[in-house]
Tab-separated table of C-alpha atoms and ligand atoms in Angstrom:
chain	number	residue	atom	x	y	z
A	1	UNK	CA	19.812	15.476	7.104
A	2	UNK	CA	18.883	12.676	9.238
A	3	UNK	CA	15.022	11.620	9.263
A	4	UNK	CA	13.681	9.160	11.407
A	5	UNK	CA	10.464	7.756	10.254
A	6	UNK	CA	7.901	6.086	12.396
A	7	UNK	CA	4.932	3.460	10.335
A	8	UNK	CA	1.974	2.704	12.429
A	9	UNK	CA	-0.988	3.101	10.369
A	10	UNK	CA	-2.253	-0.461	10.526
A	11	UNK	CA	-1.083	-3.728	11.425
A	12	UNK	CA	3.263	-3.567	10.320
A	13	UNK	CA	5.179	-1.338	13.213
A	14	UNK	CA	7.851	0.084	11.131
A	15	UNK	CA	10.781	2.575	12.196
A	16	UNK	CA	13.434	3.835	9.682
A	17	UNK	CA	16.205	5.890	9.428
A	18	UNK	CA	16.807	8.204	5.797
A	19	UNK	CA	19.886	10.509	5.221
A	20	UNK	CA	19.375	12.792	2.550
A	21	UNK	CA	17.211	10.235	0.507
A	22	UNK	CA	18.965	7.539	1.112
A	23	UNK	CA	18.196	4.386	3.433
A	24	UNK	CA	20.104	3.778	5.954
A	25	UNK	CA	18.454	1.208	8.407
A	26	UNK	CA	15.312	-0.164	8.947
A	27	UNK	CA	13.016	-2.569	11.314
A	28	UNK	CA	10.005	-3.371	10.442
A	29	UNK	CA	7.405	-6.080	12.745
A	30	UNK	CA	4.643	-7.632	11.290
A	31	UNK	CA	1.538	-8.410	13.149
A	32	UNK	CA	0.337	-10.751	10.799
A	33	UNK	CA	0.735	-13.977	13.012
A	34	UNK	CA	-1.962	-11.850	15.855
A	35	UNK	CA	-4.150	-11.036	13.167
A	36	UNK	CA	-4.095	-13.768	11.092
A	37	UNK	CA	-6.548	-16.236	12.703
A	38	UNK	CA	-9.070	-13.123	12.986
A	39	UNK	CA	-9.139	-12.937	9.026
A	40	UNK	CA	-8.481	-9.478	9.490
A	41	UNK	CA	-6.827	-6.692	11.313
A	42	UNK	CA	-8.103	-6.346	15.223
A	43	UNK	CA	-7.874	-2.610	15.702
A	44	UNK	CA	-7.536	-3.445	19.736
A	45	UNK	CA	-4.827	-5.952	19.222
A	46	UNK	CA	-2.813	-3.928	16.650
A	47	UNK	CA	-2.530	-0.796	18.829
A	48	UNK	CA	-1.244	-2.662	21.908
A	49	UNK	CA	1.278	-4.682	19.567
A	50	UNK	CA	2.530	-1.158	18.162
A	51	UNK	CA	2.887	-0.062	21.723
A	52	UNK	CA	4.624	-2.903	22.921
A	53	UNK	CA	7.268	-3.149	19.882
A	54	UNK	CA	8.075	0.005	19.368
A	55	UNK	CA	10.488	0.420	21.980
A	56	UNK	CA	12.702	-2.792	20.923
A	57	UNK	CA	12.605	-1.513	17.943
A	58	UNK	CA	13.861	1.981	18.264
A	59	UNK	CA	16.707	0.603	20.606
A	60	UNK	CA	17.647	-1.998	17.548
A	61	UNK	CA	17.502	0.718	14.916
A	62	UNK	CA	19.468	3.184	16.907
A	63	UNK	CA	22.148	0.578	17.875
A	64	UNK	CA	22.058	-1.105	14.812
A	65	UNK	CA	23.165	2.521	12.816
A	66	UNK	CA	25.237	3.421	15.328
A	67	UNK	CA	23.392	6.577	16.298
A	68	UNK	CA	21.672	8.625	19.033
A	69	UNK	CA	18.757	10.158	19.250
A	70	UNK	CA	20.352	13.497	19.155
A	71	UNK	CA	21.425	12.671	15.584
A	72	UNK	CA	17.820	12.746	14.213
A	73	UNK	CA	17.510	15.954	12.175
A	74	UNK	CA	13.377	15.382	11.595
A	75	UNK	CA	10.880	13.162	12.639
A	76	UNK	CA	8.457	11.798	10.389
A	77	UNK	CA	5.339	10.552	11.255
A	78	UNK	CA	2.549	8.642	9.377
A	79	UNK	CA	-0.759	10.685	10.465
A	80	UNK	CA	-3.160	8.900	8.418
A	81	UNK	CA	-5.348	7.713	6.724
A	82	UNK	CA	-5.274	4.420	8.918
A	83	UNK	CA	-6.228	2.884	12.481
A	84	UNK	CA	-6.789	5.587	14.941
A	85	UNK	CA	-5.598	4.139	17.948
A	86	UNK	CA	-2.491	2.925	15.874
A	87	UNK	CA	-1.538	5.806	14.575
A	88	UNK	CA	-1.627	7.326	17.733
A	89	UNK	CA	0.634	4.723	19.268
A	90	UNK	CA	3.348	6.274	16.624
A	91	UNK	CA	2.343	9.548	16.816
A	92	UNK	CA	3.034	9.605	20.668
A	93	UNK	CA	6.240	8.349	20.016
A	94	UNK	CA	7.100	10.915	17.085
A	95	UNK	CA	5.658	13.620	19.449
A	96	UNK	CA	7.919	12.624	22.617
A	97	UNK	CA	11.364	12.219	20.478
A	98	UNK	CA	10.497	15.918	19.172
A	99	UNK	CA	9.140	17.135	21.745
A	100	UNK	CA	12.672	16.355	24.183
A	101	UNK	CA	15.256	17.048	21.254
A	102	UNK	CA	13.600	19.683	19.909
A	103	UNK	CA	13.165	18.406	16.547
A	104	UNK	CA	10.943	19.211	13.761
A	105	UNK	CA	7.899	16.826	13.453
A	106	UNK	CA	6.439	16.507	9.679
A	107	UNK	CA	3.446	13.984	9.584
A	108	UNK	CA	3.408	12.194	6.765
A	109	UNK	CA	0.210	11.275	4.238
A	110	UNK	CA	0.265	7.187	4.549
A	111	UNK	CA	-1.014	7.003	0.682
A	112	UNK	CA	1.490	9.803	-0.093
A	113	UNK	CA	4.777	8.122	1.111
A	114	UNK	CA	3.277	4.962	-1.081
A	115	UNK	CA	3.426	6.338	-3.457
A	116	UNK	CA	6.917	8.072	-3.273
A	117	UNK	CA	8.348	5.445	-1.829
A	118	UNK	CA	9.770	4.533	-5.214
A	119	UNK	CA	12.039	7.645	-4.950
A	120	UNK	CA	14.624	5.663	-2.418
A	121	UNK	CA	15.648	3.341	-5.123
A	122	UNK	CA	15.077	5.181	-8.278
A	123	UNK	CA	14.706	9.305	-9.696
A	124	UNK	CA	11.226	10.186	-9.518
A	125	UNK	CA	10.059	12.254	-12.307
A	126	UNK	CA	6.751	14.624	-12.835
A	127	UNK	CA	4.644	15.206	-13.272
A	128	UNK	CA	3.742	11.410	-13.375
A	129	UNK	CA	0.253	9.289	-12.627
A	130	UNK	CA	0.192	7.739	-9.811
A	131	UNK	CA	-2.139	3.973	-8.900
A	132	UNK	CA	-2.110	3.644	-5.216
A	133	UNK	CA	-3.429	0.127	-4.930
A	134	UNK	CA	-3.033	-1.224	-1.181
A	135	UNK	CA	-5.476	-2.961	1.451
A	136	UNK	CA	-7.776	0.113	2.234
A	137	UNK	CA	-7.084	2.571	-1.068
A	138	UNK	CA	-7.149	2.516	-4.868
A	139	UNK	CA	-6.724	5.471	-5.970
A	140	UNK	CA	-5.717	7.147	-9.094
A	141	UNK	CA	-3.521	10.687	-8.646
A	142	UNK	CA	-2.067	13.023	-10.789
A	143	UNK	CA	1.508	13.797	-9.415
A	144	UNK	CA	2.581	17.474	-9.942
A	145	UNK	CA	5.637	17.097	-7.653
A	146	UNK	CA	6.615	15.589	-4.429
A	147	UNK	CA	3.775	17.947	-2.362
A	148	UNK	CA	1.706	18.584	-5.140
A	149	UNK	CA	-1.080	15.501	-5.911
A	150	UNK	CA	-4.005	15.576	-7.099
A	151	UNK	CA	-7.116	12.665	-6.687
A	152	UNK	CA	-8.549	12.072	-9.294
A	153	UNK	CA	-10.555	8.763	-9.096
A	154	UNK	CA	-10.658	6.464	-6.024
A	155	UNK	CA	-12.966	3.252	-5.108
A	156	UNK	CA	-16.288	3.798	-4.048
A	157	UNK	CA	-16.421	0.461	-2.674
A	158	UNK	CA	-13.605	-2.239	-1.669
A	159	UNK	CA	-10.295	-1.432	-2.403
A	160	UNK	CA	-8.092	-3.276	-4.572
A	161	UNK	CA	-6.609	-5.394	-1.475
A	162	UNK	CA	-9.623	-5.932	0.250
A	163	UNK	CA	-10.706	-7.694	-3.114
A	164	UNK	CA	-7.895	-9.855	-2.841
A	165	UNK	CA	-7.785	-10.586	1.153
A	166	UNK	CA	-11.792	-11.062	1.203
A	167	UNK	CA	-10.985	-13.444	-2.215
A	168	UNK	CA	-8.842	-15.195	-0.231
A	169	UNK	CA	-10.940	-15.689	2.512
A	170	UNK	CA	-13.315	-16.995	0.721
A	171	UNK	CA	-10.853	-19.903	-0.061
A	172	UNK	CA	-9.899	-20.059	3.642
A	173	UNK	CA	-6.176	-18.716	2.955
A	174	UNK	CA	-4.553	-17.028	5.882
A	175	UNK	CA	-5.168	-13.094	6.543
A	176	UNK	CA	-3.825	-11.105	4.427
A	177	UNK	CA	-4.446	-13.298	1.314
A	178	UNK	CA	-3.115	-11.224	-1.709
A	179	UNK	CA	0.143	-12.903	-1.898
A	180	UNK	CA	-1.124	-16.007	-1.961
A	181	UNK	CA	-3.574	-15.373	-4.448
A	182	UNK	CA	-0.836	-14.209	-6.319
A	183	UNK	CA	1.541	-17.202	-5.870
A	184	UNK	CA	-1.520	-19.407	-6.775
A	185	UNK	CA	-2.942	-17.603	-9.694
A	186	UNK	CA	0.735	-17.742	-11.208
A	187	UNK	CA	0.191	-21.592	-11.690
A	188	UNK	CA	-3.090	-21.024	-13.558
A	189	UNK	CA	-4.217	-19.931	-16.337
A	190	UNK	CA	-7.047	-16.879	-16.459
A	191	UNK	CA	-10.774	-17.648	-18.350
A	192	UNK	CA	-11.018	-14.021	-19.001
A	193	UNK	CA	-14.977	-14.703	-18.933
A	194	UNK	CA	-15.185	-16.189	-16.229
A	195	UNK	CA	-15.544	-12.790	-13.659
A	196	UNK	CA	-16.469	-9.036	-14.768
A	197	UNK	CA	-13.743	-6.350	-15.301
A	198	UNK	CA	-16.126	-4.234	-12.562
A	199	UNK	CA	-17.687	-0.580	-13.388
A	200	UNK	CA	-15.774	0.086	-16.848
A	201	UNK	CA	-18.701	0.795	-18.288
A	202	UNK	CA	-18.892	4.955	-17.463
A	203	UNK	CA	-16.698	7.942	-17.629
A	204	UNK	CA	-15.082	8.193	-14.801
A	205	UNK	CA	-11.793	7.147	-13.061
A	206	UNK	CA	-13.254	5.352	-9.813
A	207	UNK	CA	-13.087	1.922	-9.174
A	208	UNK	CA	-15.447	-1.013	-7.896
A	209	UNK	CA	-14.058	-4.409	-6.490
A	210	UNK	CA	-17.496	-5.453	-4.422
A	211	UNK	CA	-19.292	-6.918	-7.179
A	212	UNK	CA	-16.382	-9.139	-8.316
A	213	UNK	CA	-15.604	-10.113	-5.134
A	214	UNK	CA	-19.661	-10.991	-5.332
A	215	UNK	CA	-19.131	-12.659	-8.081
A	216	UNK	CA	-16.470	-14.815	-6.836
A	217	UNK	CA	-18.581	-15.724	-4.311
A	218	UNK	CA	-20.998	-16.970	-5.934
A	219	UNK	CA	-18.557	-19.033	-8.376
A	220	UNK	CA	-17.525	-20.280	-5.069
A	221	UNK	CA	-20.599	-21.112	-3.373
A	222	UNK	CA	-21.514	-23.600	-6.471
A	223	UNK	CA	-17.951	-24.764	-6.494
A	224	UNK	CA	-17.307	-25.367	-2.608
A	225	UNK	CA	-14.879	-28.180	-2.885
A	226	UNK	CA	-12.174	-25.379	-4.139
A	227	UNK	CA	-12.324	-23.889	-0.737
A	228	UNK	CA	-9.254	-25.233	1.423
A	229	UNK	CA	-9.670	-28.032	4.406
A	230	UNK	CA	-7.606	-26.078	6.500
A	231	UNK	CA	-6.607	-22.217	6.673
A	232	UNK	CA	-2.986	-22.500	5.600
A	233	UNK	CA	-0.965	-20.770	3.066
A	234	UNK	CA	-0.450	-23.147	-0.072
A	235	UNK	CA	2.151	-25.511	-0.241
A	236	UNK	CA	5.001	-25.380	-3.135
A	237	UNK	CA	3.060	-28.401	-5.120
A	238	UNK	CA	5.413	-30.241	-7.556
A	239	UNK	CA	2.536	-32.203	-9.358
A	240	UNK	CA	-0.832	-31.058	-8.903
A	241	UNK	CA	-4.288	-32.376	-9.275
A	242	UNK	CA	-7.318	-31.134	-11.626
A	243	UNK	CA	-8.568	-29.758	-8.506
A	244	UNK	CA	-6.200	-27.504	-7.852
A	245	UNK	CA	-5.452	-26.648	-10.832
A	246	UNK	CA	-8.737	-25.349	-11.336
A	247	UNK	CA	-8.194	-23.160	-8.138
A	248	UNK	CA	-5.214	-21.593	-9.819
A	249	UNK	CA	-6.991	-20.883	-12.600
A	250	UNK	CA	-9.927	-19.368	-10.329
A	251	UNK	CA	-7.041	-17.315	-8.984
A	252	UNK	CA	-5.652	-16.396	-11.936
A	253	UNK	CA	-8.947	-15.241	-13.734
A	254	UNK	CA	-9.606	-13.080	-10.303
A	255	UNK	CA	-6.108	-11.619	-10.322
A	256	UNK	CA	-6.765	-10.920	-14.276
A	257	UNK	CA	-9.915	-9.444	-13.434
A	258	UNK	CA	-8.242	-7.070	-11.143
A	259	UNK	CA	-5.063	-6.213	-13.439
A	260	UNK	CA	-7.779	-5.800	-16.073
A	261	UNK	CA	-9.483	-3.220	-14.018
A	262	UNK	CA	-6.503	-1.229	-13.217
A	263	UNK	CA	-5.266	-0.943	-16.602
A	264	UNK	CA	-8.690	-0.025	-17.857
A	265	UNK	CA	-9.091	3.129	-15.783
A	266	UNK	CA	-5.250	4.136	-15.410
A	267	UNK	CA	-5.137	4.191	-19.298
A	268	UNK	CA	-8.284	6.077	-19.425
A	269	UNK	CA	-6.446	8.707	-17.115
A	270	UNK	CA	-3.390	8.850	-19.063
A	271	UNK	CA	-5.392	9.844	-22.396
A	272	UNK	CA	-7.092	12.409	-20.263
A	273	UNK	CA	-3.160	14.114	-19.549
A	274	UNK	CA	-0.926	13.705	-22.167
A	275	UNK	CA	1.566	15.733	-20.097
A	276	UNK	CA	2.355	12.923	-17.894
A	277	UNK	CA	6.096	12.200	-17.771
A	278	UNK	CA	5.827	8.808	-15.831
A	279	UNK	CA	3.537	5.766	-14.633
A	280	UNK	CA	4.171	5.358	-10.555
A	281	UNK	CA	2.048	2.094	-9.155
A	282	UNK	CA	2.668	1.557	-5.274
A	283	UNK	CA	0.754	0.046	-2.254
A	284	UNK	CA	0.805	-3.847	-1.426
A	285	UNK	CA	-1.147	-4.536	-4.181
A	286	UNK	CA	1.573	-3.250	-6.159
A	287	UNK	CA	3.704	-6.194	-5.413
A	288	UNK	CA	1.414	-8.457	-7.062
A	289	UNK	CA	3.712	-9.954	-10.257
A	290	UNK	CA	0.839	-10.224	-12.836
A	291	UNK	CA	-0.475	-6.295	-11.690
A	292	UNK	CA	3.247	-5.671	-12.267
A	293	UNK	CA	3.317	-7.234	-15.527
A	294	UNK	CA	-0.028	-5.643	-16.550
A	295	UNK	CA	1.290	-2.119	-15.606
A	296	UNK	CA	4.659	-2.821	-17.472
A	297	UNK	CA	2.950	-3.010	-20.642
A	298	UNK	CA	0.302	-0.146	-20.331
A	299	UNK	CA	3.750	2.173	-19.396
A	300	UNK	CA	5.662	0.876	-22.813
A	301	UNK	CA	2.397	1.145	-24.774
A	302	UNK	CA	1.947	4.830	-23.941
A	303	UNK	CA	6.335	5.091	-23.845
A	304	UNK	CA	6.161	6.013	-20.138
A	305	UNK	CA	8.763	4.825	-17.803
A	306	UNK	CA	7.037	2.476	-15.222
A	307	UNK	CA	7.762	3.881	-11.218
A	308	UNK	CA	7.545	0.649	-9.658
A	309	UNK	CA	9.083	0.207	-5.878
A	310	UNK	CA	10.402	-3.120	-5.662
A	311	UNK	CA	7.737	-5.943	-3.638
A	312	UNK	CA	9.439	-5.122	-0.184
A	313	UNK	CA	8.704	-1.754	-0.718
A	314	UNK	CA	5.246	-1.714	-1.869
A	315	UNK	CA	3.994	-3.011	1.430
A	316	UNK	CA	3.616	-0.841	5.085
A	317	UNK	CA	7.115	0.302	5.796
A	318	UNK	CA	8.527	3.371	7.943
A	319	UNK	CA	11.398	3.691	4.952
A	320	UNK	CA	8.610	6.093	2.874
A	321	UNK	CA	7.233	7.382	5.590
A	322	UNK	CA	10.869	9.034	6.522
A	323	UNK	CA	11.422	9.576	3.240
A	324	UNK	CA	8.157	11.085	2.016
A	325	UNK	CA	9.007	13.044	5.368
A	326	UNK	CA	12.060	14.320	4.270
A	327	UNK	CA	10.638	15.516	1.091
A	328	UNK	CA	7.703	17.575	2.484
A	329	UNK	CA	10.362	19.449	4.818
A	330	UNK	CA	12.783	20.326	1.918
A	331	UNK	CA	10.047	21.906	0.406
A	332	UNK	CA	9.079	24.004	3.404
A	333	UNK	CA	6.674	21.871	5.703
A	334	UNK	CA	6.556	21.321	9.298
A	335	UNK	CA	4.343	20.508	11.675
A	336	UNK	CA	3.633	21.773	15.137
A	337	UNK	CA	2.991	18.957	18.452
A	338	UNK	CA	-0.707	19.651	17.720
A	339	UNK	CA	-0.809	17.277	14.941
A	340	UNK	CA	-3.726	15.216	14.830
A	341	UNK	CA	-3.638	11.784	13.595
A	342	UNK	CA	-6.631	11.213	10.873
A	343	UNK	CA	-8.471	7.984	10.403
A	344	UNK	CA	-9.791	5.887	7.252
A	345	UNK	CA	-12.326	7.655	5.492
A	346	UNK	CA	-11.647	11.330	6.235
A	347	UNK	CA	-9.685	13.674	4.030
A	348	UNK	CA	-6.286	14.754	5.517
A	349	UNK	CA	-6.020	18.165	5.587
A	350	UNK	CA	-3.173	20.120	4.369
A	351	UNK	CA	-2.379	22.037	7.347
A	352	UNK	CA	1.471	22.474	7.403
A	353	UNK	CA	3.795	25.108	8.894
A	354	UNK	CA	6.250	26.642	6.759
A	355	UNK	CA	9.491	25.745	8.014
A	356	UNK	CA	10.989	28.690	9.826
A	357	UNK	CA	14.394	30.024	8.140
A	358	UNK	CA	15.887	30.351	11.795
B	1	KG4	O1	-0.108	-1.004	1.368
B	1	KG4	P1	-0.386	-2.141	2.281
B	1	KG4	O2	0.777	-2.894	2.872
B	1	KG4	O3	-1.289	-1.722	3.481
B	1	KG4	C1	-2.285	-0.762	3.367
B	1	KG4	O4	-1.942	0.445	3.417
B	1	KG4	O5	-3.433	-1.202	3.142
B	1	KG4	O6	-1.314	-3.155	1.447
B	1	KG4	C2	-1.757	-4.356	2.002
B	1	KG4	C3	-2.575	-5.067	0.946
B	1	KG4	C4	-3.294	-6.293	1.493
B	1	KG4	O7	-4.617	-6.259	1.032
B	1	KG4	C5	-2.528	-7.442	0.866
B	1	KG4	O8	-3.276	-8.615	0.668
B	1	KG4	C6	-2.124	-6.830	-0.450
B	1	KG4	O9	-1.729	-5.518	-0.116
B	1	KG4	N1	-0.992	-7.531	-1.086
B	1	KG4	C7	-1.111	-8.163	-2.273
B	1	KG4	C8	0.155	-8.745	-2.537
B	1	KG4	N2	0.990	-8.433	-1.491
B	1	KG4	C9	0.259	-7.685	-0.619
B	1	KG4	N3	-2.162	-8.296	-3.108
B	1	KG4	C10	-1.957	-8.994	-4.238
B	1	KG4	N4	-0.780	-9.587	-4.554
B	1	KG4	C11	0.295	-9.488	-3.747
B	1	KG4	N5	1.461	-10.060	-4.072
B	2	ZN	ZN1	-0.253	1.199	3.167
């Protein structure tokens, strides 16, 4: 079975192509360079740069694999949560392709496929919790299967990501900042008093990044000189100053801050089901090497295996789209050319077709 995935939720335009769970091409176009002097994603701008790209990019993929559109088995769709007007830039396309071969359309859960996406490199087992920590989510699910996930804490604030790119804004690094946090706070060392491991102190399993962020900013505001000249991503320093070493170690007391967090609630979640089989963390934030590290050790401390995509994958890709895609129609579910694309902040419904057996 041939699955063509299509990634437009926010500001990457991703297409991929997965046979029977396994990749077989990819293209993926970031936006970041449009977006990047903005300090943030311009709805506008992102849908007319999915628009524009997505035909290039189909005709690369398709050449590229040596295939025609007749090939494609399924089309998978992201459908939300994520920009309206981008989603519906892929969702037209994923619409027309079906529409003219007559192939099944599936749309495809955004945080879902994240947290799948681990399944194209490695077996995923259940049922397994699963930390979805990206630029708009962090959320805390307990997997039952592929279709079958449960929320069961999310942010009632800032996500995870949007701690990290507003962080890094703060510092005047380039849009989206968590990677550079990360490469920065790697050269630091973390005061571990020096920011709050935000709303531990309850009993539930949501999360709140606004008041460390806060509290960045005001460690900033008294310490202004650690913000950069210029809006640049930082330079591979050989020998560096006090100053910036003190800016790693801001960094790396944030980015501990945040691991801290994460750990805090996720292992609260995994004494609350001892059935769990696995630990799966996805999302960008997922990519971050010390949120890795952190992760790693709460998985061997409770003797889980750790579900971890590898960095490339944790980011916006059309790879787990078509494969989360994929999955969803094995198990029975279609959907019909009235699917509706759902933005950030509404629930997406499950309203699937069963697959007919004809
Ligand atoms: O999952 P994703 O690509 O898009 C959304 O669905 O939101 O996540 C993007 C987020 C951004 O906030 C970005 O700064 C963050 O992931 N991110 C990182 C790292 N790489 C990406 N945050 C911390 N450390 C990283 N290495
Ligand atoms: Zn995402």
């Amino acid at each position: 079975m041939l699955t063509l995935g299509i990634e437009t939720s926010c500001d990457e335009t991703g297409l991929a192509l997965v046979r029977d769970g396994e990749l077989v091409a990819e293209r993926l176009a970031s936006q970041e360079d449009v977006h990047a002097v903005f300090g943030g994603v311009v709805p506008e701008l992102a849908s007319r740069e999915h628009l524009r790209l997505l035909p290039y990019l189909l005709d690369e993929l398709f050449k590229g694999a040596g295939v025609n559109v007749p090939d494609v088995d399924l089309v998978a769709t992201a459908r939300g949560p994520g920009l309206l007007g981008s989603l519906l830039v892929g969702m037209g396309l994923a619409k027309g392709l079906a529409l003219a071969t007559n192939t099944p359309l599936v749309g495809v859960n955004h945080l879902w496929a994240h947290l799948l996406a681990p399944g194209l490199e490695q077996e995923l087992i259940f049922p397994a919790m699963g930390v979805l920590v990206s630029g708009g989510h962090t959320h805390i699910y307990l997997m039952h299967s592929a279709t079958e996930i449960e929320l069961l804490g999310q942010t009632i604030d800032d996500a995870a990501g949007e701690a990290f790119d507003k962080v890094a804004k703060l510092l005047n690094l380039p849009y989206p900042g968590g990677r550079h946090i990360d490469e920065l706070a790697s050269r630091g060392t973390p005061d571990k008093l020096l920011f709050p491991r935000p709303y531990l102190n309850n009993q539930n399993l949501d999360f709140s990044f606004s008041g460390l962020k806060t509290a960045v900013a005001v460690y900033l505001n008294d310490h202004p000189e650690l913000r950069q000249a210029r809006m640049e991503a930082p330079a591979p320093e050989q020998n560096s100053s006090a100053l910036q070493q003190e800016l790693f170690d801001v960094c790396a007391s944030f980015n501990w801050a945040v691991a801290a967090t994460l750990h805090a609630k996720t292992e609260r979640a995994l004494k609350r089901q001892e059935s769990v089989r696995a630990l799966v963390v996805a999302g960008g934030v997922a990519a971050n090497s010390h949120i890795r590290r952190t992760m790693q050790d709460l998985a061997d401390s409770y003797d889980l295996p750790l579900i971890l995509p590898s960095p490339e994958l944790c980011t916006d890709n059309a790879s787990m789209v078509a494969f989360a895609g994929e999955l969803l129609y094995r198990a029975g579910w279609c959907h019909g050319l009235d699917l509706e694309a759902v933005p950030r902040g509404r629930k997406i419904p499950w309203d699937y077709q069963q697959v007919s057996s004809g």
